[in-house]
JSON list of C-alpha atoms in Angstrom, two decimals:
[
{"chain": "Y", "resi": 17, "resn": "UNK", "atom": "CA", "xyz": [34.66, -7.56, -16.62]},
{"chain": "Y", "resi": 18, "resn": "UNK", "atom": "CA", "xyz": [32.88, -7.69, -13.10]},
{"chain": "Y", "resi": 19, "resn": "UNK", "atom": "CA", "xyz": [32.19, -4.20, -12.36]},
{"chain": "Y", "resi": 20, "resn": "UNK", "atom": "CA", "xyz": [30.50, -3.73, -16.01]},
{"chain": "Y", "resi": 21, "resn": "UNK", "atom": "CA", "xyz": [28.02, -6.42, -15.47]},
{"chain": "Y", "resi": 22, "resn": "UNK", "atom": "CA", "xyz": [27.34, -4.48, -11.89]},
{"chain": "Y", "resi": 23, "resn": "UNK", "atom": "CA", "xyz": [26.83, -1.31, -14.15]},
{"chain": "Y", "resi": 24, "resn": "UNK", "atom": "CA", "xyz": [24.85, -2.93, -16.36]},
{"chain": "Y", "resi": 25, "resn": "UNK", "atom": "CA", "xyz": [22.84, -4.70, -13.52]},
{"chain": "Y", "resi": 26, "resn": "UNK", "atom": "CA", "xyz": [22.00, -1.49, -11.96]},
{"chain": "Y", "resi": 27, "resn": "UNK", "atom": "CA", "xyz": [21.39, 0.67, -14.73]},
{"chain": "Y", "resi": 28, "resn": "UNK", "atom": "CA", "xyz": [18.67, -2.31, -15.60]},
{"chain": "Y", "resi": 29, "resn": "UNK", "atom": "CA", "xyz": [17.44, -2.39, -12.20]},
{"chain": "Y", "resi": 30, "resn": "UNK", "atom": "CA", "xyz": [16.78, 1.62, -12.40]},
{"chain": "Y", "resi": 31, "resn": "UNK", "atom": "CA", "xyz": [15.06, 1.15, -15.45]},
{"chain": "Y", "resi": 32, "resn": "UNK", "atom": "CA", "xyz": [12.78, -1.44, -14.18]},
{"chain": "Y", "resi": 33, "resn": "UNK", "atom": "CA", "xyz": [12.21, 0.41, -11.14]},
{"chain": "Y", "resi": 34, "resn": "UNK", "atom": "CA", "xyz": [11.28, 3.55, -13.26]},
{"chain": "Y", "resi": 35, "resn": "UNK", "atom": "CA", "xyz": [8.91, 1.64, -15.58]},
{"chain": "Y", "resi": 36, "resn": "UNK", "atom": "CA", "xyz": [7.08, 0.35, -12.77]},
{"chain": "Y", "resi": 37, "resn": "UNK", "atom": "CA", "xyz": [6.41, 3.64, -10.79]},
{"chain": "Y", "resi": 38, "resn": "UNK", "atom": "CA", "xyz": [5.18, 5.17, -14.02]},
{"chain": "Y", "resi": 39, "resn": "UNK", "atom": "CA", "xyz": [2.84, 2.06, -14.92]},
{"chain": "Y", "resi": 40, "resn": "UNK", "atom": "CA", "xyz": [1.87, 2.69, -10.69]},
{"chain": "Y", "resi": 41, "resn": "UNK", "atom": "CA", "xyz": [1.34, 6.19, -11.50]},
{"chain": "Y", "resi": 42, "resn": "UNK", "atom": "CA", "xyz": [-0.59, 5.63, -14.65]},
{"chain": "Y", "resi": 43, "resn": "UNK", "atom": "CA", "xyz": [-2.57, 2.56, -13.17]},
{"chain": "Y", "resi": 44, "resn": "UNK", "atom": "CA", "xyz": [-4.04, 4.29, -10.15]},
{"chain": "Y", "resi": 45, "resn": "UNK", "atom": "CA", "xyz": [-5.84, 7.77, -12.24]},
{"chain": "Y", "resi": 46, "resn": "UNK", "atom": "CA", "xyz": [-7.68, 5.17, -14.59]},
{"chain": "Y", "resi": 47, "resn": "UNK", "atom": "CA", "xyz": [-11.47, 4.76, -13.59]},
{"chain": "Y", "resi": 48, "resn": "UNK", "atom": "CA", "xyz": [-11.90, 3.16, -10.53]},
{"chain": "Y", "resi": 49, "resn": "UNK", "atom": "CA", "xyz": [-8.57, 1.67, -9.78]},
{"chain": "Y", "resi": 50, "resn": "UNK", "atom": "CA", "xyz": [-8.13, 1.45, -6.04]},
{"chain": "Y", "resi": 51, "resn": "UNK", "atom": "CA", "xyz": [-4.86, 0.20, -4.00]},
{"chain": "Y", "resi": 52, "resn": "UNK", "atom": "CA", "xyz": [-5.90, -3.83, -4.32]},
{"chain": "Y", "resi": 53, "resn": "UNK", "atom": "CA", "xyz": [-6.17, -3.21, -7.94]},
{"chain": "Y", "resi": 54, "resn": "UNK", "atom": "CA", "xyz": [-2.83, -1.78, -8.23]},
{"chain": "Y", "resi": 55, "resn": "UNK", "atom": "CA", "xyz": [-1.17, -4.18, -5.38]},
{"chain": "Y", "resi": 56, "resn": "UNK", "atom": "CA", "xyz": [-2.74, -6.86, -7.74]},
{"chain": "Y", "resi": 57, "resn": "UNK", "atom": "CA", "xyz": [-1.49, -5.56, -11.07]},
{"chain": "Y", "resi": 58, "resn": "UNK", "atom": "CA", "xyz": [1.92, -5.11, -9.53]},
{"chain": "Y", "resi": 59, "resn": "UNK", "atom": "CA", "xyz": [2.41, -9.00, -8.13]},
{"chain": "Y", "resi": 60, "resn": "UNK", "atom": "CA", "xyz": [1.29, -9.77, -11.65]},
{"chain": "Y", "resi": 61, "resn": "UNK", "atom": "CA", "xyz": [3.65, -7.71, -13.34]},
{"chain": "Y", "resi": 62, "resn": "UNK", "atom": "CA", "xyz": [6.66, -8.66, -11.16]},
{"chain": "Y", "resi": 63, "resn": "UNK", "atom": "CA", "xyz": [5.49, -12.03, -10.82]},
{"chain": "Y", "resi": 64, "resn": "UNK", "atom": "CA", "xyz": [5.75, -12.58, -14.01]},
{"chain": "Y", "resi": 65, "resn": "UNK", "atom": "CA", "xyz": [9.21, -10.55, -14.36]},
{"chain": "Y", "resi": 66, "resn": "UNK", "atom": "CA", "xyz": [10.37, -12.90, -12.10]},
{"chain": "Y", "resi": 67, "resn": "UNK", "atom": "CA", "xyz": [9.81, -16.10, -13.30]},
{"chain": "Y", "resi": 68, "resn": "UNK", "atom": "CA", "xyz": [10.75, -15.21, -16.79]},
{"chain": "Y", "resi": 69, "resn": "UNK", "atom": "CA", "xyz": [13.51, -12.94, -16.23]},
{"chain": "Y", "resi": 70, "resn": "UNK", "atom": "CA", "xyz": [11.69, -10.26, -18.89]},
{"chain": "Y", "resi": 71, "resn": "UNK", "atom": "CA", "xyz": [12.27, -6.79, -18.49]},
{"chain": "Y", "resi": 72, "resn": "UNK", "atom": "CA", "xyz": [8.41, -5.06, -17.87]},
{"chain": "Y", "resi": 73, "resn": "UNK", "atom": "CA", "xyz": [8.76, -2.99, -21.14]},
{"chain": "Y", "resi": 74, "resn": "UNK", "atom": "CA", "xyz": [9.42, -6.42, -22.81]},
{"chain": "Y", "resi": 75, "resn": "UNK", "atom": "CA", "xyz": [7.06, -8.51, -21.54]},
{"chain": "Y", "resi": 76, "resn": "UNK", "atom": "CA", "xyz": [4.49, -5.97, -21.47]},
{"chain": "Y", "resi": 77, "resn": "UNK", "atom": "CA", "xyz": [5.19, -2.25, -23.27]},
{"chain": "Y", "resi": 78, "resn": "UNK", "atom": "CA", "xyz": [5.10, 0.73, -22.62]},
{"chain": "Y", "resi": 79, "resn": "UNK", "atom": "CA", "xyz": [3.38, 1.22, -19.21]},
{"chain": "Y", "resi": 80, "resn": "UNK", "atom": "CA", "xyz": [1.42, 3.56, -19.90]},
{"chain": "Y", "resi": 81, "resn": "UNK", "atom": "CA", "xyz": [-0.90, 2.01, -22.64]},
{"chain": "Y", "resi": 82, "resn": "UNK", "atom": "CA", "xyz": [-0.33, -1.68, -19.86]},
{"chain": "Y", "resi": 83, "resn": "UNK", "atom": "CA", "xyz": [-1.84, 0.83, -17.16]},
{"chain": "Y", "resi": 84, "resn": "UNK", "atom": "CA", "xyz": [-4.96, 1.15, -19.73]},
{"chain": "Y", "resi": 85, "resn": "UNK", "atom": "CA", "xyz": [-5.24, -2.60, -20.60]},
{"chain": "Y", "resi": 86, "resn": "UNK", "atom": "CA", "xyz": [-4.93, -3.74, -16.46]},
{"chain": "Y", "resi": 87, "resn": "UNK", "atom": "CA", "xyz": [-7.19, -1.52, -15.25]},
{"chain": "Y", "resi": 88, "resn": "UNK", "atom": "CA", "xyz": [-9.52, -2.75, -17.90]},
{"chain": "Y", "resi": 89, "resn": "UNK", "atom": "CA", "xyz": [-9.22, -5.97, -17.02]},
{"chain": "Y", "resi": 90, "resn": "UNK", "atom": "CA", "xyz": [-9.20, -5.66, -13.03]},
{"chain": "Y", "resi": 91, "resn": "UNK", "atom": "CA", "xyz": [-11.75, -2.95, -12.40]},
{"chain": "Y", "resi": 92, "resn": "UNK", "atom": "CA", "xyz": [-15.35, -3.82, -12.75]},
{"chain": "Y", "resi": 93, "resn": "UNK", "atom": "CA", "xyz": [-16.90, -1.99, -15.81]},
{"chain": "Y", "resi": 94, "resn": "UNK", "atom": "CA", "xyz": [-19.85, -1.00, -13.20]},
{"chain": "Y", "resi": 95, "resn": "UNK", "atom": "CA", "xyz": [-17.47, 0.58, -10.92]},
{"chain": "Y", "resi": 96, "resn": "UNK", "atom": "CA", "xyz": [-15.06, 2.27, -13.80]},
{"chain": "Y", "resi": 97, "resn": "UNK", "atom": "CA", "xyz": [-18.51, 3.92, -15.44]},
{"chain": "Y", "resi": 98, "resn": "UNK", "atom": "CA", "xyz": [-19.36, 4.89, -12.14]},
{"chain": "Y", "resi": 99, "resn": "UNK", "atom": "CA", "xyz": [-15.62, 6.89, -11.67]},
{"chain": "Y", "resi": 100, "resn": "UNK", "atom": "CA", "xyz": [-16.04, 8.30, -14.65]},
{"chain": "Y", "resi": 101, "resn": "UNK", "atom": "CA", "xyz": [-19.43, 9.99, -14.15]},
{"chain": "Y", "resi": 102, "resn": "UNK", "atom": "CA", "xyz": [-18.38, 11.02, -10.72]},
{"chain": "Y", "resi": 103, "resn": "UNK", "atom": "CA", "xyz": [-14.88, 12.13, -12.59]},
{"chain": "Y", "resi": 104, "resn": "UNK", "atom": "CA", "xyz": [-17.10, 14.52, -15.15]},
{"chain": "Y", "resi": 105, "resn": "UNK", "atom": "CA", "xyz": [-19.57, 15.67, -12.90]},
{"chain": "Y", "resi": 106, "resn": "UNK", "atom": "CA", "xyz": [-16.10, 17.34, -10.73]},
{"chain": "Y", "resi": 107, "resn": "UNK", "atom": "CA", "xyz": [-14.66, 18.49, -13.85]},
{"chain": "Y", "resi": 108, "resn": "UNK", "atom": "CA", "xyz": [-17.69, 20.53, -14.64]},
{"chain": "Y", "resi": 109, "resn": "UNK", "atom": "CA", "xyz": [-18.18, 21.82, -11.73]},
{"chain": "Y", "resi": 110, "resn": "UNK", "atom": "CA", "xyz": [-14.88, 23.17, -10.69]},
{"chain": "Y", "resi": 111, "resn": "UNK", "atom": "CA", "xyz": [-15.07, 24.40, -14.36]},
{"chain": "Y", "resi": 112, "resn": "UNK", "atom": "CA", "xyz": [-17.96, 26.38, -13.46]},
{"chain": "Y", "resi": 113, "resn": "UNK", "atom": "CA", "xyz": [-16.20, 27.81, -10.53]},
{"chain": "Y", "resi": 114, "resn": "UNK", "atom": "CA", "xyz": [-13.23, 28.61, -12.30]},
{"chain": "Y", "resi": 115, "resn": "UNK", "atom": "CA", "xyz": [-15.17, 30.86, -14.34]},
{"chain": "Y", "resi": 116, "resn": "UNK", "atom": "CA", "xyz": [-17.61, 32.49, -11.67]},
{"chain": "Y", "resi": 117, "resn": "UNK", "atom": "CA", "xyz": [-13.70, 33.59, -9.65]},
{"chain": "Y", "resi": 118, "resn": "UNK", "atom": "CA", "xyz": [-13.07, 34.93, -13.12]},
{"chain": "Y", "resi": 119, "resn": "UNK", "atom": "CA", "xyz": [-15.72, 37.07, -13.88]},
{"chain": "Y", "resi": 120, "resn": "UNK", "atom": "CA", "xyz": [-15.56, 38.01, -9.86]},
{"chain": "Y", "resi": 121, "resn": "UNK", "atom": "CA", "xyz": [-12.06, 39.03, -10.11]},
{"chain": "Y", "resi": 122, "resn": "UNK", "atom": "CA", "xyz": [-11.45, 36.52, -7.35]}
]
């Protein structure tokens, strides 16, 4: 019986780690998110799960969706908007450079 509990615990821990890794990656991809925001969000999730014993999936749902929610809550609106504009400019420039490369045969 002990071995079965250890196997179950190991599987649950691995699943929790996968959820946290996906959450961190998705959060880092949100506009305006920096290292401090990621660390704060991870700390909040970890503390909640430690206090309640809940799995992050149970407590917060899908890691992708929760990353969007956490970013909206933790990143100041002006910083997120500035990052969105910057990303749009970079994407447009990348598109132009790609088309120019295609035309030039590069």
